[in-house]
Amino acid sequence: MNGLSRVVAAARARPWHVALGGLVLGLLAGSHAPPAVLVAIVGLPILAERAAVRLLLIGVVPLGAIVGQARLAAVDASRVTHDLGHAVATRVVLLETPRARAFGAREATVGLRGERVLLRAGRGVRWPTDRIGAVLAVRGGLEPLPPTQRWLRARAVHARLRADSIADTGLRRGGLAGVVDGARERAGRALQVAVPEREGALLRGMALGDDAALADDVRQDFRVSGLSHLVAASGQNVMLLAALALAVASVAGLGIRTRLALVLLLIAVYVPLAGAGASVQRAGVMGAAGVVAVLAGRPAARWYALLLAAAVTFTLNPRAIEDVGWQLSFAAVVAILLLAPRLVERLSRRGLPGAGAEAVALTAAATLGTAPLIALHFDQTSLVSLPANVAAAPAVAPVMWLGMVAAAAGQVWIVLAEPFTALAAVPAAYLTWLAHVAANVPGAQARAPVVVVVAVCAIVALAIAVRRSRRLVLTGGAVAVAVGAVLARPGAGGLAAPAGLRITFLDVGQGDATLVQERGTAMLVDTGPPDGPILGRLRHAGVRRLDLLVITHAQADHDGAAAQILGAMPVRLVLDGRDGVRDQSGSRMAHVAADRRVRLAAPAAGEVLRLGAIVVRVLWPPPDPVGARVGADPNARAIVAEVEVDGVRTLLTADAESDVLDQLDLGAVDILKVSHHGSADAGLPGLLERLRPRLAAIEVGRRNSYGHPAPSTVRALVGAGAALVRTDRDGSVRVEPAGRALRVYAHA
């Protein structure tokens, strides 16, 4: 019997599994891919032998589609949409700990009129309290979610409330939610008592899934090392809680059904205690499925539990499939069910002790299952994730168990938590150290095509799963790994260093990044936003090191990826235009620069830097008396520089517009980097009469929410006779002199 026949036979032997799978398919397809419903109605009955089962399979998919459509309409329904674009003065309930965002802003999900809204407070707006459950009085404006935050729809967030002022009313929500808020607050305090600040923040993140107190550099280390799942509410939290409860119940002599009921009750308590957000709810459902899967003696029961968890999740919210966190959790559980038992068996046969074999197997299976999704969504593949997670495994359970016991003890008396947090601080410090070491391994992260990552993971998984032809599979896996390594290494598949001048306006989304190369010399002006594609763009351009990194000013769409670049390649010097502003991106950049011993130099108007044949003249900003810049617009203090190579002059204006540029002694230039992503500037036509650029480049993101570039700016540039290129339309654009002409190559 061939493989397909075995699959059909197994499906026919388990009609309830097929029916539940059909329901899940209907819930998803009805709202995301309606034609698939018809295909399933025709195809699923083939998997049934009896007429009654065929009728069940024919009906379950349309039922799922109807339920899915109804639930999708309910999830997307909003009572605040009629107020979009209007000013509001209202009260909201804080549902999560506020988090720092770009430009000094803070954001948190709040409850407004019975639904979830994203509250955003800019740098100048004071946030009065971080206490979950607090009732806040907010004045501001309701607006649609910007394109970059549309993913929040999967978490039932429908709008953004941009606050002009926030006041704490002193009230707290009541009822059961208020009781949970109090318990969570006591748990948070207990986890941070009698331990250093960093270890306390990590304990809170691991036990409660709240990583808001983590320092920026610690959070970055956990992300790069592939350990960030430890400080987020995940199925692992729930599984470790279940393991502790099962061990205690076993010692107490409780039966298997009583143990299961006890564990499910604890999960039901833990989910609201950990904030009851979408990610925690997902972790609870998936964790409960994992518990049932572990306690079930038959593999078929484990798959049934997993399908049931998916059905419950999609019935509650069909958009959960769009949530990256849910995708990662589901992929990890599926990979563990498929691969972990076989891998444990093989590792045990090779002499690895049982606990060690299980830890390695679970980590390896979850890594293989999630790596393709991480590459797809984040454009990165961590090369240290597997060893880092294996090394972390012995410390994870002690931290979680001690943290959970401390959180429980803190409900009675916070002093009772001290012995447990003191003990937990030791493995927590080890995890912090491990994340830092792993994140700073050269090449800790690589960028490889998603298809390569999928191929490598699939072949390695086959090597684990199949008993025969392992040599062939392993050989294919080795070839795939080699191909992936070649494609992922810096500069592979990209351009060689130029024979002369090359200026590239890099497509990094809504942000600035301009690369200037001359033979083997390279300078980069701005980096684009955090977690943008800048490293991939530099590698494609053949850049392995930077002689100069210029950060024009302290805004995340210009300095957001500076720390990432400093951590990934050698940089000789950073011209730091943050102008005394302290924000998240700049602090992270300064920390990594200090670790890498890269010098940060402040700009000085009038200074000239020479990098081989590249001459950089700093034109702005002028020195100001101490304190004069406080509260100033960073755009007006941004570095403006002229770059000249072999007579080709390029003016790089950052976000400084004509009110700044009119103060400078500017002459004709060949290339102009247009200010502020092409925003409206009434003084631009007069400025262009002085500059007379042959080529103008606008660095701007596709479908941005700011309306950039402004039609008036485009008309002014075209009217001045400049050839116009735009990264939103043309992709990355490189410019190379050819005699007296300029050759333009558009990536798109």
XYZ file of C-alpha atoms in Angstrom:
748
model
C 0.000 0.000 0.000
C 1.506 3.327 -1.019
C 1.700 6.460 1.119
C -1.500 8.045 -0.213
C -3.462 4.853 0.380
C -2.196 4.688 3.963
C -3.303 8.279 4.567
C -6.796 7.573 3.181
C -7.064 4.382 5.256
C -6.003 6.220 8.420
C -8.532 8.985 7.735
C -11.348 6.482 7.174
C -10.495 4.853 10.489
C -10.922 8.182 12.305
C -14.010 9.926 10.907
C -14.318 12.288 13.890
C -10.832 13.608 13.217
C -11.755 14.245 9.589
C -15.033 15.907 10.602
C -13.254 18.197 13.043
C -10.649 19.006 10.390
C -13.483 19.816 7.979
C -15.038 22.154 10.535
C -11.695 23.970 10.938
C -11.357 24.183 7.174
C -14.855 25.643 6.876
C -14.209 28.209 9.611
C -11.125 29.412 7.753
C -12.147 28.978 4.135
C -15.549 30.591 4.573
C -13.916 33.865 5.588
C -10.593 33.709 3.746
C -10.950 31.422 0.694
C -14.615 30.615 -0.146
C -13.800 28.484 -3.236
C -12.030 26.015 -0.954
C -15.386 25.233 0.657
C -16.703 23.752 -2.607
C -13.509 21.761 -3.114
C -13.767 20.345 0.417
C -17.442 19.435 -0.002
C -16.498 17.369 -3.040
C -13.235 15.938 -1.710
C -13.854 15.098 1.947
C -16.558 12.416 1.395
C -13.880 10.308 -0.341
C -12.381 9.801 3.128
C -15.552 8.113 4.430
C -16.784 4.563 3.896
C -20.290 4.819 5.366
C -23.083 6.947 3.909
C -23.888 8.579 7.253
C -20.265 9.689 7.655
C -20.251 11.035 4.082
C -23.310 13.161 4.871
C -21.566 14.409 8.026
C -18.464 15.383 6.066
C -20.531 17.092 3.364
C -22.363 19.177 5.955
C -19.571 20.048 8.392
C -17.602 22.282 5.996
C -20.561 24.547 5.054
C -21.490 24.658 8.752
C -17.996 25.867 9.577
C -18.150 28.418 6.761
C -21.490 29.804 8.017
C -20.232 30.014 11.592
C -16.942 31.536 10.428
C -18.680 34.235 8.392
C -20.989 35.078 11.268
C -18.134 35.244 13.769
C -16.022 37.311 11.368
C -18.849 39.827 11.026
C -19.146 39.957 14.814
C -15.393 40.373 15.334
C -15.162 43.125 12.706
C -18.249 44.967 13.948
C -17.361 48.149 15.778
C -19.320 50.767 17.667
C -16.552 53.357 17.335
C -16.230 53.555 13.547
C -18.798 56.369 13.280
C -16.497 58.503 15.461
C -13.396 57.988 13.315
C -11.890 61.316 12.356
C -13.567 63.104 15.262
C -12.315 64.514 18.547
C -13.442 62.599 21.632
C -13.366 63.071 25.401
C -13.997 59.689 26.952
C -13.028 57.159 29.589
C -11.153 53.974 28.779
C -9.916 50.961 30.747
C -6.221 50.074 30.489
C -5.973 46.435 29.355
C -2.195 45.976 29.117
C 1.061 47.534 30.242
C 1.969 50.504 27.991
C 4.964 49.967 25.721
C 7.513 52.409 24.346
C 7.285 53.058 20.614
C 9.074 55.169 18.025
C 9.482 58.927 18.476
C 9.093 58.655 22.251
C 5.455 57.534 22.037
C 3.767 54.919 24.232
C 0.959 52.595 23.239
C -1.398 50.196 24.963
C -4.643 48.419 24.225
C -7.599 49.895 26.116
C -11.272 49.094 26.448
C -13.626 51.667 24.936
C -17.398 51.093 24.816
C -16.935 47.379 25.256
C -14.303 46.901 22.556
C -10.561 47.134 22.143
C -8.816 50.271 20.847
C -5.137 51.152 20.589
C -4.317 54.200 22.738
C -1.271 56.168 21.552
C 0.352 58.994 23.511
C 3.079 61.070 21.902
C 6.287 62.186 23.561
C 4.703 65.282 25.077
C 1.717 63.471 26.627
C 2.168 62.220 30.185
C 0.988 58.671 30.870
C -0.266 58.792 34.477
C -0.338 55.091 35.431
C 0.678 51.668 34.179
C -1.821 49.764 36.345
C -3.925 47.364 34.310
C -7.621 47.952 35.000
C -7.161 51.674 35.639
C -9.902 53.921 34.287
C -8.330 56.777 32.317
C -9.891 60.022 31.118
C -8.629 60.675 27.594
C -8.999 63.615 25.243
C -7.881 63.115 21.674
C -8.969 61.901 18.267
C -10.154 58.553 16.979
C -8.595 57.435 13.704
C -8.416 54.252 11.613
C -5.541 51.890 12.277
C -2.600 52.875 10.047
C -1.499 50.274 7.468
C 1.501 49.259 9.597
C -0.834 48.252 12.443
C -3.610 46.525 10.502
C -2.356 43.230 11.944
C -4.057 44.273 15.190
C -7.402 43.463 13.566
C -6.578 39.818 14.313
C -6.742 40.836 17.989
C -10.091 42.614 17.614
C -8.562 46.114 17.719
C -10.538 48.373 15.382
C -9.202 51.900 15.788
C -6.475 54.048 17.256
C -7.118 56.759 19.829
C -4.421 59.403 19.562
C -4.317 61.119 22.956
C -3.787 64.816 23.540
C -4.097 64.312 27.303
C -4.501 61.366 29.681
C -5.602 61.592 33.319
C -5.978 58.882 35.935
C -9.484 59.050 37.371
C -8.443 57.000 40.392
C -11.106 54.429 39.515
C -10.522 50.763 38.738
C -12.768 48.370 36.901
C -14.763 46.121 39.198
C -16.253 42.655 39.116
C -14.288 39.519 38.340
C -11.971 41.468 36.013
C -11.101 43.784 38.913
C -10.320 40.821 41.150
C -7.999 39.437 38.476
C -6.342 42.857 38.074
C -5.543 42.893 41.774
C -4.158 39.372 41.686
C -2.004 40.188 38.678
C -0.669 43.356 40.295
C 0.268 41.448 43.463
C 1.947 38.761 41.348
C 3.951 41.379 39.437
C 5.191 42.987 42.659
C 6.066 39.607 44.142
C 8.147 38.627 41.130
C 10.315 41.728 41.409
C 10.969 41.655 45.148
C 14.430 40.807 46.509
C 15.998 40.439 43.026
C 18.044 42.769 40.780
C 15.997 44.858 38.359
C 16.958 42.896 35.209
C 16.270 39.494 36.749
C 12.979 40.748 38.214
C 11.850 42.022 34.813
C 12.750 38.673 33.252
C 10.869 36.766 35.957
C 7.804 38.885 35.301
C 8.116 38.293 31.577
C 8.533 34.539 31.886
C 5.886 33.917 34.538
C 3.226 36.423 33.443
C 4.103 36.993 29.776
C 4.627 40.720 30.458
C 7.989 41.834 29.064
C 7.270 45.589 29.254
C 9.788 46.039 32.109
C 12.662 44.462 30.149
C 15.499 46.799 29.200
C 15.743 47.453 25.456
C 19.129 45.755 25.118
C 17.898 42.637 26.948
C 14.806 42.427 24.745
C 17.003 42.782 21.645
C 19.361 40.029 22.860
C 16.451 37.632 23.413
C 15.046 38.409 19.972
C 18.309 37.924 18.070
C 19.208 34.748 19.969
C 15.824 33.148 19.262
C 14.836 33.150 22.947
C 12.138 35.837 22.783
C 9.403 33.212 23.170
C 10.555 32.800 26.783
C 9.400 36.336 27.664
C 6.050 36.147 25.901
C 2.890 34.344 26.898
C 3.235 31.087 25.003
C 2.084 27.514 25.139
C 5.364 26.706 26.880
C 4.276 28.750 29.924
C 1.080 26.766 30.155
C 2.820 23.420 29.611
C 5.341 24.111 32.383
C 2.541 25.166 34.725
C 0.770 21.925 33.836
C 3.938 19.880 34.423
C 4.324 21.362 37.917
C 0.672 20.724 38.730
C 0.823 17.164 37.377
C 3.899 16.393 39.455
C 2.228 17.660 42.628
C -0.996 15.812 41.780
C 0.933 12.613 41.120
C 2.665 12.825 44.494
C -0.753 13.395 46.071
C -2.001 10.195 44.407
C -4.731 11.779 42.304
C -6.172 9.855 39.359
C -5.541 10.752 35.729
C -8.942 12.363 35.189
C -8.670 14.382 38.391
C -5.200 15.526 37.344
C -6.516 16.629 33.954
C -9.416 18.538 35.536
C -7.028 20.212 37.995
C -4.642 21.269 35.241
C -7.399 22.662 33.040
C -8.738 24.618 36.033
C -5.267 26.074 36.671
C -4.982 27.078 33.013
C -8.365 28.799 33.241
C -7.025 30.777 36.235
C -3.615 31.488 34.689
C -4.919 32.978 31.412
C -6.677 35.976 33.010
C -3.854 36.310 35.559
C -1.414 36.720 32.643
C -3.481 39.561 31.207
C -6.134 37.706 29.191
C -4.843 39.299 25.998
C -5.159 37.579 22.645
C -1.688 36.032 22.874
C -2.384 34.644 26.370
C -5.753 33.253 25.294
C -4.006 31.568 22.380
C -1.390 30.163 24.755
C -4.131 28.836 27.037
C -5.990 27.053 24.255
C -2.829 25.631 22.712
C -1.384 24.728 26.118
C -4.563 22.937 27.109
C -4.413 21.021 23.838
C -0.810 20.109 24.592
C -1.745 18.833 28.064
C -4.502 16.636 26.663
C -2.074 15.442 23.984
C 0.532 14.476 26.576
C -1.943 12.721 28.861
C -3.608 10.890 25.978
C -2.039 7.490 25.477
C -2.836 7.329 21.755
C -1.263 9.633 19.157
C -4.669 9.977 17.471
C -6.062 11.592 20.607
C -3.272 14.166 20.520
C -4.165 15.213 16.978
C -7.830 15.373 17.966
C -6.935 17.708 20.847
C -4.958 19.920 18.489
C -7.801 20.110 15.957
C -10.242 20.864 18.762
C -8.025 23.751 19.928
C -7.947 25.131 16.390
C -11.734 24.820 16.079
C -12.295 26.652 19.371
C -9.816 29.392 18.415
C -11.325 30.047 14.994
C -14.870 29.913 16.320
C -13.967 32.665 18.768
C -12.022 34.670 16.167
C -11.558 33.557 12.544
C -8.888 36.265 12.159
C -6.623 34.412 14.597
C -5.006 32.735 11.580
C -3.614 36.187 10.676
C -1.887 36.479 14.065
C 1.808 35.656 13.705
C 1.942 34.523 17.329
C -0.834 31.994 16.749
C 0.850 30.722 13.601
C 4.133 30.187 15.471
C 2.399 28.399 18.369
C 0.449 26.100 16.082
C 3.482 25.301 13.931
C 5.545 24.507 17.026
C 2.904 22.113 18.417
C 2.465 20.351 15.069
C 6.224 19.950 14.663
C 6.552 18.586 18.198
C 3.790 16.022 17.612
C 5.338 14.937 14.311
C 9.028 14.929 15.129
C 9.740 14.951 18.866
C 8.901 11.285 19.664
C 11.071 9.957 16.834
C 13.898 12.317 17.719
C 13.776 11.347 21.414
C 13.997 7.694 20.392
C 17.035 8.277 18.193
C 18.842 10.463 20.695
C 18.217 7.931 23.471
C 19.654 5.137 21.327
C 22.807 7.222 20.975
C 23.260 7.457 24.733
C 21.741 10.848 25.549
C 19.930 10.694 28.927
C 16.150 10.797 28.858
C 15.673 14.357 30.130
C 18.406 15.676 27.852
C 17.034 13.813 24.839
C 13.559 15.198 25.471
C 14.804 18.791 25.879
C 16.847 18.627 22.668
C 14.029 16.930 20.754
C 11.359 19.440 21.794
C 13.624 22.384 21.028
C 14.778 21.031 17.671
C 11.228 20.147 16.586
C 9.822 23.545 17.562
C 12.721 25.325 15.850
C 12.195 23.411 12.609
C 8.466 24.121 12.708
C 8.753 27.853 13.308
C 11.867 28.804 11.293
C 10.040 29.158 7.935
C 7.408 31.448 9.504
C 10.079 33.579 11.175
C 11.894 33.917 7.841
C 8.624 34.810 6.106
C 7.399 37.411 8.586
C 10.644 38.881 9.918
C 13.034 38.388 6.988
C 15.578 36.835 9.365
C 16.765 33.376 10.335
C 18.518 32.921 13.655
C 21.532 30.634 13.276
C 21.997 30.380 17.035
C 18.386 29.676 18.026
C 18.715 25.884 18.330
C 21.912 25.774 20.436
C 20.721 28.769 22.483
C 17.404 27.082 23.280
C 19.093 23.791 24.128
C 21.490 25.616 26.446
C 18.566 27.522 27.983
C 16.405 24.437 28.569
C 17.836 23.456 32.020
C 17.114 26.948 33.389
C 13.670 27.589 31.889
C 11.621 25.225 34.028
C 13.205 26.329 37.361
C 12.590 30.001 36.537
C 9.005 29.348 35.520
C 8.178 27.094 38.466
C 9.821 29.299 41.082
C 8.241 32.360 39.484
C 4.776 30.839 39.521
C 5.142 29.745 43.155
C 6.375 33.253 44.038
C 3.390 34.793 42.251
C 1.040 32.508 44.190
C 2.792 33.241 47.511
C 2.590 36.971 46.818
C -1.202 36.760 46.852
C -0.998 35.980 50.584
C 1.993 38.056 51.702
C 4.688 39.501 49.499
C 7.433 38.527 51.970
C 6.601 34.858 51.354
C 7.700 35.280 47.724
C 11.239 36.406 48.570
C 12.873 32.962 48.969
C 11.465 31.801 45.640
C 12.439 34.926 43.685
C 15.911 34.835 45.236
C 16.373 31.264 44.028
C 14.906 32.072 40.606
C 17.277 35.024 40.154
C 20.232 32.668 39.597
C 18.872 30.806 36.519
C 17.290 34.077 35.326
C 20.715 35.755 35.369
C 22.085 32.780 33.435
C 19.394 33.175 30.757
C 20.135 36.894 30.426
C 23.840 36.138 30.029
C 23.149 33.344 27.537
C 20.920 35.559 25.376
C 23.594 38.275 25.307
C 26.382 35.846 24.351
C 24.294 34.110 21.668
C 23.052 37.405 20.185
C 26.614 38.665 19.811
C 27.951 35.612 17.992
C 29.135 36.827 14.544
C 26.429 36.033 11.999
C 23.876 35.178 14.708
C 21.174 36.152 12.236
C 21.126 35.624 8.495
C 18.774 36.603 5.722
C 17.943 33.755 3.381
C 15.115 33.315 0.865
C 12.057 31.784 2.513
C 12.050 28.946 -0.017
C 15.559 27.957 1.064
C 14.603 27.983 4.747
C 11.518 25.873 3.978
C 13.579 23.415 1.934
C 16.261 23.042 4.596
C 13.722 22.547 7.400
C 11.673 20.076 5.342
C 14.686 17.952 4.462
C 15.969 17.901 8.035
C 12.476 16.957 9.228
C 12.365 14.101 6.698
C 15.744 12.926 7.906
C 14.298 12.709 11.404
C 10.976 11.159 10.417
C 11.858 8.484 7.844
C 13.573 5.224 8.692
C 14.828 4.351 5.236
C 16.870 6.255 2.692
C 18.283 8.391 5.478
C 21.602 8.728 3.717
C 19.892 10.193 0.642
C 17.809 12.546 2.754
C 20.783 13.682 4.826
C 22.822 14.258 1.680
C 20.033 16.376 0.244
C 19.806 18.224 3.531
C 23.515 18.969 3.505
C 23.252 20.316 -0.042
C 20.258 22.474 0.909
C 22.070 23.819 3.975
C 25.095 24.664 1.822
C 22.912 26.428 -0.740
C 21.154 28.334 2.034
C 24.470 29.362 3.558
C 25.703 30.623 0.197
C 22.498 32.583 -0.403
C 22.461 33.976 3.130
C 26.050 35.188 3.351
C 26.640 38.928 2.996
C 26.831 40.067 -0.560
C 25.791 36.736 -2.059
C 23.556 37.026 -5.092
C 24.057 40.772 -5.104
C 26.376 43.326 -6.630
C 30.133 43.591 -6.625
C 31.807 46.726 -5.322
C 31.529 49.519 -7.917
C 34.440 50.591 -10.111
C 33.681 54.234 -9.219
C 30.825 56.128 -7.605
C 27.502 54.440 -6.863
C 24.702 56.074 -4.895
C 21.764 53.881 -3.899
C 18.509 55.145 -2.478
C 17.469 52.056 -0.546
C 13.884 50.865 -0.371
C 13.387 50.392 3.372
C 9.716 51.331 3.582
C 8.647 54.590 5.224
C 12.109 55.812 6.156
C 15.445 57.059 4.852
C 18.562 55.064 3.954
C 21.054 56.317 1.365
C 24.166 54.316 0.513
C 27.209 55.985 -1.053
C 29.946 53.690 -2.407
C 33.194 54.440 -4.186
C 35.162 51.310 -5.018
C 35.667 49.572 -1.653
C 34.580 52.536 0.486
C 31.016 52.755 1.786
C 29.011 55.217 3.839
C 25.377 54.912 4.857
C 23.178 57.883 5.713
C 20.322 56.736 7.970
C 19.055 53.194 8.417
C 15.306 53.193 7.963
C 12.847 51.878 10.592
C 13.441 49.171 13.233
C 13.383 45.597 11.889
C 13.372 46.946 8.330
C 15.160 45.209 5.428
C 18.300 47.365 5.643
C 20.746 44.495 6.218
C 19.443 42.624 3.207
C 19.695 45.769 1.092
C 23.306 46.357 2.179
C 24.279 42.765 1.504
C 22.733 42.906 -1.939
C 24.825 46.017 -2.590
C 27.958 44.064 -1.689
C 28.585 45.943 1.562
C 30.478 43.988 4.220
C 31.656 46.956 6.274
C 30.895 50.669 6.611
C 33.507 53.376 6.808
C 30.909 55.864 8.029
C 27.368 55.576 9.375
C 25.515 58.888 9.541
C 22.446 59.142 11.792
C 20.885 62.436 10.771
C 18.471 62.816 13.692
C 16.601 61.016 16.444
C 13.550 59.577 14.756
C 12.925 55.863 14.349
C 12.414 55.994 10.570
C 16.003 57.259 10.328
C 17.888 55.598 13.225
C 15.636 52.620 13.929
C 17.990 49.932 12.551
C 21.280 51.513 13.645
C 21.843 49.000 16.438
C 21.069 46.149 14.045
C 23.703 47.365 11.585
C 26.331 47.917 14.276
C 25.738 44.396 15.527
C 25.959 42.831 12.069
C 29.022 44.406 10.437
C 32.144 46.463 11.230
C 31.598 50.235 11.322
C 34.547 52.617 11.610
C 32.708 55.744 12.767
C 29.178 56.925 13.542
C 28.329 60.577 12.904
C 25.629 60.862 15.549
C 23.020 63.562 14.861
C 20.668 62.640 17.694
C 21.464 66.050 19.181
C 21.052 65.009 22.808
C 17.649 63.376 22.311
C 17.249 60.184 24.320
C 14.952 57.578 22.846
C 14.706 53.827 22.520
C 16.453 53.478 19.148
C 19.286 55.832 20.050
C 19.937 54.211 23.410
C 20.117 50.799 21.802
C 22.505 52.136 19.137
C 24.774 53.718 21.759
C 24.837 50.495 23.780
C 25.808 48.325 20.807
C 28.380 50.901 19.673
C 29.976 50.806 23.116
C 30.056 46.998 23.030
C 31.668 47.046 19.575
C 34.008 49.938 20.471
C 32.680 52.103 17.667
C 33.247 55.814 18.171
C 30.271 58.168 18.105
C 31.077 61.695 16.913
C 28.752 64.705 17.062
C 28.342 66.675 13.804
C 29.806 70.145 13.450
C 28.625 72.453 10.691
C 31.566 73.254 8.446
C 33.552 70.091 9.105
C 34.773 68.021 6.137
C 35.196 64.237 6.257
C 37.234 62.384 3.633
C 36.649 58.699 2.990
C 38.950 57.789 0.135
C 37.573 59.707 -2.845
C 34.335 60.554 -0.993
C 34.233 64.086 0.426
C 31.486 64.782 2.975
C 30.733 68.388 3.952
C 28.506 68.873 6.994
C 26.306 71.938 6.374
C 23.872 71.768 9.296
C 23.087 71.936 12.229
C 24.926 74.863 13.764
C 26.055 74.685 17.403
C 23.453 75.902 19.891
C 23.834 77.137 23.446
C 23.304 74.400 26.032
C 19.584 73.914 26.638
C 18.443 75.830 23.554
C 17.608 72.638 21.696
C 15.316 71.202 24.384
C 11.899 70.578 22.840
C 13.124 71.515 19.354
C 11.802 69.690 16.301
C 14.387 66.977 15.486
C 13.737 67.564 11.773
C 14.992 71.132 12.082
C 18.213 69.928 13.759
C 18.872 67.038 11.350
C 22.258 66.680 9.655
C 22.318 68.178 6.170
C 25.389 67.136 4.184
C 26.817 67.477 0.701
C 28.683 64.501 -0.721
C 31.058 64.980 -3.634
C 32.900 62.325 -5.620
C 34.805 63.169 -8.812
C 32.770 66.347 -9.338
C 29.357 64.715 -8.807
C 27.590 66.605 -6.017
C 24.757 65.110 -3.986
C 22.747 66.998 -1.379
C 21.383 64.816 1.440
C 18.734 66.778 3.322
C 17.288 64.229 5.796
C 13.975 65.742 7.006
C 15.183 69.374 6.928
C 12.881 71.395 4.673
C 13.184 74.817 3.018
C 12.931 76.730 6.315
C 16.315 75.191 7.178
C 17.823 74.861 3.714
C 17.137 78.510 2.839
C 19.620 79.469 5.570
C 22.458 77.590 3.844
C 24.789 78.756 1.100
C 23.751 76.199 -1.502
C 24.632 76.009 -5.163
C 23.739 73.700 -8.028
C 23.840 69.963 -7.317
C 23.598 66.912 -9.536
C 21.473 64.755 -7.211
C 18.990 65.810 -4.527
C 17.642 63.563 -1.797
C 14.241 65.224 -1.310
C 13.462 66.324 2.238
C 11.084 64.517 4.583
C 9.872 61.781 2.212
C 8.429 64.364 -0.170
C 6.108 66.108 2.288
C 4.466 69.370 1.298
C 6.926 72.301 1.423
C 5.796 75.740 0.246
C 9.409 76.913 -0.132
C 10.501 74.044 -2.373
C 10.053 75.786 -5.784
C 12.329 78.648 -4.717
C 14.886 76.210 -3.342
C 14.924 74.255 -6.606
C 15.787 77.428 -8.520
C 19.041 77.502 -6.548
C 19.795 73.757 -6.607
C 18.771 72.884 -10.204
C 19.183 69.106 -9.594
C 19.413 66.743 -12.543
C 17.962 63.901 -10.475
C 15.670 64.018 -7.428
C 15.035 60.975 -5.227
C 12.177 60.575 -2.757
C 12.659 57.862 -0.124
C 9.143 56.918 0.912
C 7.103 53.846 1.844
C 4.335 52.306 -0.218
C 0.788 53.128 0.848
C 2.040 55.155 3.808
C -0.507 56.829 6.068
C 1.031 60.317 5.727
C 0.130 60.970 2.104
C 3.799 61.158 1.095
C 4.910 62.301 -1.382
C 2.662 65.360 -1.558
C 1.328 66.110 -5.078
C 2.624 69.687 -4.779
C 6.144 68.391 -4.150
C 6.012 66.064 -7.148
C 4.768 68.904 -9.372
C 7.539 71.228 -8.182
C 10.256 68.645 -8.859
C 8.970 67.747 -12.308
C 8.450 71.423 -13.127
C 12.084 72.137 -12.220
C 13.186 69.642 -14.867
C 14.551 67.013 -12.458
C 14.300 63.341 -13.303
C 12.259 61.898 -10.422
C 12.721 58.494 -8.750
C 10.748 57.161 -5.779
C 11.426 54.098 -3.661
C 7.705 53.407 -3.198
C 7.309 53.054 -6.959
C 10.792 52.147 -8.206
C 12.175 50.077 -5.302
C 15.830 50.595 -4.467
C 17.350 52.984 -7.024
C 21.065 53.080 -7.756
C 22.738 55.883 -9.654
C 26.130 55.640 -11.363
C 27.913 58.350 -13.414
C 28.634 57.525 -17.048
C 30.732 60.355 -18.390
C 28.627 63.470 -17.856
C 25.395 61.483 -17.696
C 23.787 59.677 -14.785
C 22.705 56.077 -15.294
C 19.718 55.096 -13.173
C 18.851 51.483 -12.316
C 15.499 50.888 -10.612
C 15.206 47.638 -8.683
C 11.456 47.391 -9.217
